[in-house]
mmCIF file with all atom_site columns, C-alpha atoms in Angstrom:
data_model
loop_
_atom_site.group_PDB
_atom_site.id
_atom_site.type_symbol
_atom_site.label_atom_id
_atom_site.label_alt_id
_atom_site.label_comp_id
_atom_site.label_asym_id
_atom_site.label_entity_id
_atom_site.label_seq_id
_atom_site.pdbx_PDB_ins_code
_atom_site.Cartn_x
_atom_site.Cartn_y
_atom_site.Cartn_z
_atom_site.occupancy
_atom_site.B_iso_or_equiv
_atom_site.pdbx_formal_charge
_atom_site.auth_seq_id
_atom_site.auth_comp_id
_atom_site.auth_asym_id
_atom_site.auth_atom_id
_atom_site.pdbx_PDB_model_num
ATOM 1   C CA . UNK A 1 1   ? 0.281   0.449   -0.346 1.00 0.00 ? 1   UNK A CA 1
ATOM 2   C CA . UNK A 1 2   ? 0.931   3.109   -0.234 1.00 0.00 ? 2   UNK A CA 1
ATOM 3   C CA . UNK A 1 3   ? 3.142   4.962   3.178  1.00 0.00 ? 3   UNK A CA 1
ATOM 4   C CA . UNK A 1 4   ? 5.588   8.387   3.085  1.00 0.00 ? 4   UNK A CA 1
ATOM 5   C CA . UNK A 1 5   ? 7.612   8.667   6.095  1.00 0.00 ? 5   UNK A CA 1
ATOM 6   C CA . UNK A 1 6   ? 7.738   11.518  8.271  1.00 0.00 ? 6   UNK A CA 1
ATOM 7   C CA . UNK A 1 7   ? 11.259  13.384  8.426  1.00 0.00 ? 7   UNK A CA 1
ATOM 8   C CA . UNK A 1 8   ? 12.885  12.343  11.267 1.00 0.00 ? 8   UNK A CA 1
ATOM 9   C CA . UNK A 1 9   ? 10.500  8.808   11.565 1.00 0.00 ? 9   UNK A CA 1
ATOM 10  C CA . UNK A 1 10  ? 13.255  6.574   11.971 1.00 0.00 ? 10  UNK A CA 1
ATOM 11  C CA . UNK A 1 11  ? 15.195  8.578   15.541 1.00 0.00 ? 11  UNK A CA 1
ATOM 12  C CA . UNK A 1 12  ? 11.549  9.101   16.644 1.00 0.00 ? 12  UNK A CA 1
ATOM 13  C CA . UNK A 1 13  ? 11.107  5.507   16.269 1.00 0.00 ? 13  UNK A CA 1
ATOM 14  C CA . UNK A 1 14  ? 14.092  4.963   18.280 1.00 0.00 ? 14  UNK A CA 1
ATOM 15  C CA . UNK A 1 15  ? 12.931  7.196   20.748 1.00 0.00 ? 15  UNK A CA 1
ATOM 16  C CA . UNK A 1 16  ? 9.800   5.446   21.273 1.00 0.00 ? 16  UNK A CA 1
ATOM 17  C CA . UNK A 1 17  ? 10.683  2.526   21.284 1.00 0.00 ? 17  UNK A CA 1
ATOM 18  C CA . UNK A 1 18  ? 13.255  3.630   24.118 1.00 0.00 ? 18  UNK A CA 1
ATOM 19  C CA . UNK A 1 19  ? 11.031  5.795   25.515 1.00 0.00 ? 19  UNK A CA 1
ATOM 20  C CA . UNK A 1 20  ? 8.584   2.030   25.821 1.00 0.00 ? 20  UNK A CA 1
ATOM 21  C CA . UNK A 1 21  ? 11.718  -0.119  27.161 1.00 0.00 ? 21  UNK A CA 1
ATOM 22  C CA . UNK A 1 22  ? 11.820  1.534   29.914 1.00 0.00 ? 22  UNK A CA 1
ATOM 23  C CA . UNK A 1 23  ? 8.310   2.868   30.918 1.00 0.00 ? 23  UNK A CA 1
ATOM 24  C CA . UNK A 1 24  ? 6.014   -0.573  29.894 1.00 0.00 ? 24  UNK A CA 1
ATOM 25  C CA . UNK A 1 25  ? 8.748   -3.085  29.282 1.00 0.00 ? 25  UNK A CA 1
ATOM 26  C CA . UNK A 1 26  ? 6.089   -5.737  28.736 1.00 0.00 ? 26  UNK A CA 1
ATOM 27  C CA . UNK A 1 27  ? 4.005   -4.572  25.919 1.00 0.00 ? 27  UNK A CA 1
ATOM 28  C CA . UNK A 1 28  ? 2.477   -6.236  23.357 1.00 0.00 ? 28  UNK A CA 1
ATOM 29  C CA . UNK A 1 29  ? 0.755   -3.309  20.429 1.00 0.00 ? 29  UNK A CA 1
ATOM 30  C CA . UNK A 1 30  ? 2.355   0.152   19.553 1.00 0.00 ? 30  UNK A CA 1
ATOM 31  C CA . UNK A 1 31  ? -0.656  2.225   17.463 1.00 0.00 ? 31  UNK A CA 1
ATOM 32  C CA . UNK A 1 32  ? 2.562   3.798   14.901 1.00 0.00 ? 32  UNK A CA 1
ATOM 33  C CA . UNK A 1 33  ? -0.558  5.457   12.857 1.00 0.00 ? 33  UNK A CA 1
ATOM 34  C CA . UNK A 1 34  ? -3.629  6.184   13.587 1.00 0.00 ? 34  UNK A CA 1
ATOM 35  C CA . UNK A 1 35  ? -6.684  9.011   13.854 1.00 0.00 ? 35  UNK A CA 1
ATOM 36  C CA . UNK A 1 36  ? -7.673  9.489   17.919 1.00 0.00 ? 36  UNK A CA 1
ATOM 37  C CA . UNK A 1 37  ? -11.122 9.075   17.901 1.00 0.00 ? 37  UNK A CA 1
ATOM 38  C CA . UNK A 1 38  ? -11.297 11.030  22.082 1.00 0.00 ? 38  UNK A CA 1
ATOM 39  C CA . UNK A 1 39  ? -7.626  12.282  22.929 1.00 0.00 ? 39  UNK A CA 1
ATOM 40  C CA . UNK A 1 40  ? -10.175 12.387  26.674 1.00 0.00 ? 40  UNK A CA 1
ATOM 41  C CA . UNK A 1 41  ? -9.670  9.223   26.907 1.00 0.00 ? 41  UNK A CA 1
ATOM 42  C CA . UNK A 1 42  ? -6.422  9.234   26.714 1.00 0.00 ? 42  UNK A CA 1
ATOM 43  C CA . UNK A 1 43  ? -3.838  9.019   28.917 1.00 0.00 ? 43  UNK A CA 1
ATOM 44  C CA . UNK A 1 44  ? 0.143   9.864   28.875 1.00 0.00 ? 44  UNK A CA 1
ATOM 45  C CA . UNK A 1 45  ? 2.698   7.376   30.072 1.00 0.00 ? 45  UNK A CA 1
ATOM 46  C CA . UNK A 1 46  ? 4.372   9.026   33.319 1.00 0.00 ? 46  UNK A CA 1
ATOM 47  C CA . UNK A 1 47  ? 7.457   10.227  31.793 1.00 0.00 ? 47  UNK A CA 1
ATOM 48  C CA . UNK A 1 48  ? 7.599   9.857   28.504 1.00 0.00 ? 48  UNK A CA 1
ATOM 49  C CA . UNK A 1 49  ? 7.323   12.322  25.779 1.00 0.00 ? 49  UNK A CA 1
ATOM 50  C CA . UNK A 1 50  ? 5.239   10.009  23.272 1.00 0.00 ? 50  UNK A CA 1
ATOM 51  C CA . UNK A 1 51  ? 3.706   7.083   24.300 1.00 0.00 ? 51  UNK A CA 1
ATOM 52  C CA . UNK A 1 52  ? -0.430  7.255   25.557 1.00 0.00 ? 52  UNK A CA 1
ATOM 53  C CA . UNK A 1 53  ? -1.916  4.740   26.813 1.00 0.00 ? 53  UNK A CA 1
ATOM 54  C CA . UNK A 1 54  ? -4.320  4.267   23.949 1.00 0.00 ? 54  UNK A CA 1
ATOM 55  C CA . UNK A 1 55  ? -8.512  4.567   23.457 1.00 0.00 ? 55  UNK A CA 1
ATOM 56  C CA . UNK A 1 56  ? -10.465 2.619   20.613 1.00 0.00 ? 56  UNK A CA 1
ATOM 57  C CA . UNK A 1 57  ? -8.764  4.517   17.587 1.00 0.00 ? 57  UNK A CA 1
ATOM 58  C CA . UNK A 1 58  ? -9.609  4.667   13.339 1.00 0.00 ? 58  UNK A CA 1
ATOM 59  C CA . UNK A 1 59  ? -7.472  4.293   10.358 1.00 0.00 ? 59  UNK A CA 1
ATOM 60  C CA . UNK A 1 60  ? -4.323  2.759   11.833 1.00 0.00 ? 60  UNK A CA 1
ATOM 61  C CA . UNK A 1 61  ? -1.748  2.863   9.525  1.00 0.00 ? 61  UNK A CA 1
ATOM 62  C CA . UNK A 1 62  ? 1.142   1.725   10.864 1.00 0.00 ? 62  UNK A CA 1
ATOM 63  C CA . UNK A 1 63  ? 1.972   -0.557  14.691 1.00 0.00 ? 63  UNK A CA 1
ATOM 64  C CA . UNK A 1 64  ? 4.350   -3.060  15.553 1.00 0.00 ? 64  UNK A CA 1
ATOM 65  C CA . UNK A 1 65  ? 3.627   -5.506  18.212 1.00 0.00 ? 65  UNK A CA 1
ATOM 66  C CA . UNK A 1 66  ? 5.689   -7.266  20.331 1.00 0.00 ? 66  UNK A CA 1
ATOM 67  C CA . UNK A 1 67  ? 6.035   -11.336 20.108 1.00 0.00 ? 67  UNK A CA 1
ATOM 68  C CA . UNK A 1 68  ? 3.677   -12.177 23.336 1.00 0.00 ? 68  UNK A CA 1
ATOM 69  C CA . UNK A 1 69  ? 1.366   -9.235  21.276 1.00 0.00 ? 69  UNK A CA 1
ATOM 70  C CA . UNK A 1 70  ? 1.384   -11.094 18.218 1.00 0.00 ? 70  UNK A CA 1
ATOM 71  C CA . UNK A 1 71  ? 0.731   -14.678 19.617 1.00 0.00 ? 71  UNK A CA 1
ATOM 72  C CA . UNK A 1 72  ? -2.604  -12.768 21.611 1.00 0.00 ? 72  UNK A CA 1
ATOM 73  C CA . UNK A 1 73  ? -3.580  -11.930 18.273 1.00 0.00 ? 73  UNK A CA 1
ATOM 74  C CA . UNK A 1 74  ? -3.122  -15.301 16.644 1.00 0.00 ? 74  UNK A CA 1
ATOM 75  C CA . UNK A 1 75  ? -4.304  -17.477 19.349 1.00 0.00 ? 75  UNK A CA 1
ATOM 76  C CA . UNK A 1 76  ? -7.796  -15.928 17.830 1.00 0.00 ? 76  UNK A CA 1
ATOM 77  C CA . UNK A 1 77  ? -7.895  -17.664 15.085 1.00 0.00 ? 77  UNK A CA 1
ATOM 78  C CA . UNK A 1 78  ? -8.012  -14.193 13.037 1.00 0.00 ? 78  UNK A CA 1
ATOM 79  C CA . UNK A 1 79  ? -8.739  -15.490 9.532  1.00 0.00 ? 79  UNK A CA 1
ATOM 80  C CA . UNK A 1 80  ? -11.402 -17.334 11.083 1.00 0.00 ? 80  UNK A CA 1
ATOM 81  C CA . UNK A 1 81  ? -12.966 -14.450 12.253 1.00 0.00 ? 81  UNK A CA 1
ATOM 82  C CA . UNK A 1 82  ? -12.917 -11.634 9.507  1.00 0.00 ? 82  UNK A CA 1
ATOM 83  C CA . UNK A 1 83  ? -12.425 -8.717  10.535 1.00 0.00 ? 83  UNK A CA 1
ATOM 84  C CA . UNK A 1 84  ? -10.969 -5.314  9.505  1.00 0.00 ? 84  UNK A CA 1
ATOM 85  C CA . UNK A 1 85  ? -7.502  -4.634  11.606 1.00 0.00 ? 85  UNK A CA 1
ATOM 86  C CA . UNK A 1 86  ? -8.839  -1.423  12.939 1.00 0.00 ? 86  UNK A CA 1
ATOM 87  C CA . UNK A 1 87  ? -11.830 -3.152  14.768 1.00 0.00 ? 87  UNK A CA 1
ATOM 88  C CA . UNK A 1 88  ? -9.563  -6.122  15.894 1.00 0.00 ? 88  UNK A CA 1
ATOM 89  C CA . UNK A 1 89  ? -7.163  -4.266  16.988 1.00 0.00 ? 89  UNK A CA 1
ATOM 90  C CA . UNK A 1 90  ? -8.621  -2.215  19.489 1.00 0.00 ? 90  UNK A CA 1
ATOM 91  C CA . UNK A 1 91  ? -11.246 -5.305  20.337 1.00 0.00 ? 91  UNK A CA 1
ATOM 92  C CA . UNK A 1 92  ? -8.003  -8.024  21.344 1.00 0.00 ? 92  UNK A CA 1
ATOM 93  C CA . UNK A 1 93  ? -6.208  -4.875  24.116 1.00 0.00 ? 93  UNK A CA 1
ATOM 94  C CA . UNK A 1 94  ? -9.618  -3.639  25.218 1.00 0.00 ? 94  UNK A CA 1
ATOM 95  C CA . UNK A 1 95  ? -9.319  -0.409  24.239 1.00 0.00 ? 95  UNK A CA 1
ATOM 96  C CA . UNK A 1 96  ? -13.046 -1.612  22.127 1.00 0.00 ? 96  UNK A CA 1
ATOM 97  C CA . UNK A 1 97  ? -15.986 0.528   22.852 1.00 0.00 ? 97  UNK A CA 1
ATOM 98  C CA . UNK A 1 98  ? -18.288 -1.214  21.030 1.00 0.00 ? 98  UNK A CA 1
ATOM 99  C CA . UNK A 1 99  ? -18.536 -4.637  22.857 1.00 0.00 ? 99  UNK A CA 1
ATOM 100 C CA . UNK A 1 100 ? -21.143 -6.311  19.873 1.00 0.00 ? 100 UNK A CA 1
ATOM 101 C CA . UNK A 1 101 ? -17.580 -6.742  18.292 1.00 0.00 ? 101 UNK A CA 1
ATOM 102 C CA . UNK A 1 102 ? -16.770 -9.321  21.035 1.00 0.00 ? 102 UNK A CA 1
ATOM 103 C CA . UNK A 1 103 ? -19.778 -11.732 19.894 1.00 0.00 ? 103 UNK A CA 1
ATOM 104 C CA . UNK A 1 104 ? -16.845 -12.121 16.415 1.00 0.00 ? 104 UNK A CA 1
ATOM 105 C CA . UNK A 1 105 ? -13.975 -12.416 18.544 1.00 0.00 ? 105 UNK A CA 1
ATOM 106 C CA . UNK A 1 106 ? -16.545 -15.446 20.664 1.00 0.00 ? 106 UNK A CA 1
ATOM 107 C CA . UNK A 1 107 ? -17.900 -17.271 17.830 1.00 0.00 ? 107 UNK A CA 1
#
């Protein structure tokens, strides 16, 4: 698909990875690009300059998964439950506002 990295993407990503390693070493998912739908429900990670605990997001344009995060996603057999990534990621990490989508994962 189309991708454009903004200037300084790599050093910014290195900063994010350093911060997450120091402040949340057990992370599963990092959004690298997304549309924030309700910034009031998001909380900044203390002592960081770029990390928030995200709430429901859309337009998932980039993300990183830890090995544990990838295992969590794969354990749900996503190929058998076709759902858009913008819905799937928030469901898997307890940030989806519409509980009706949970039925897809439970079936």
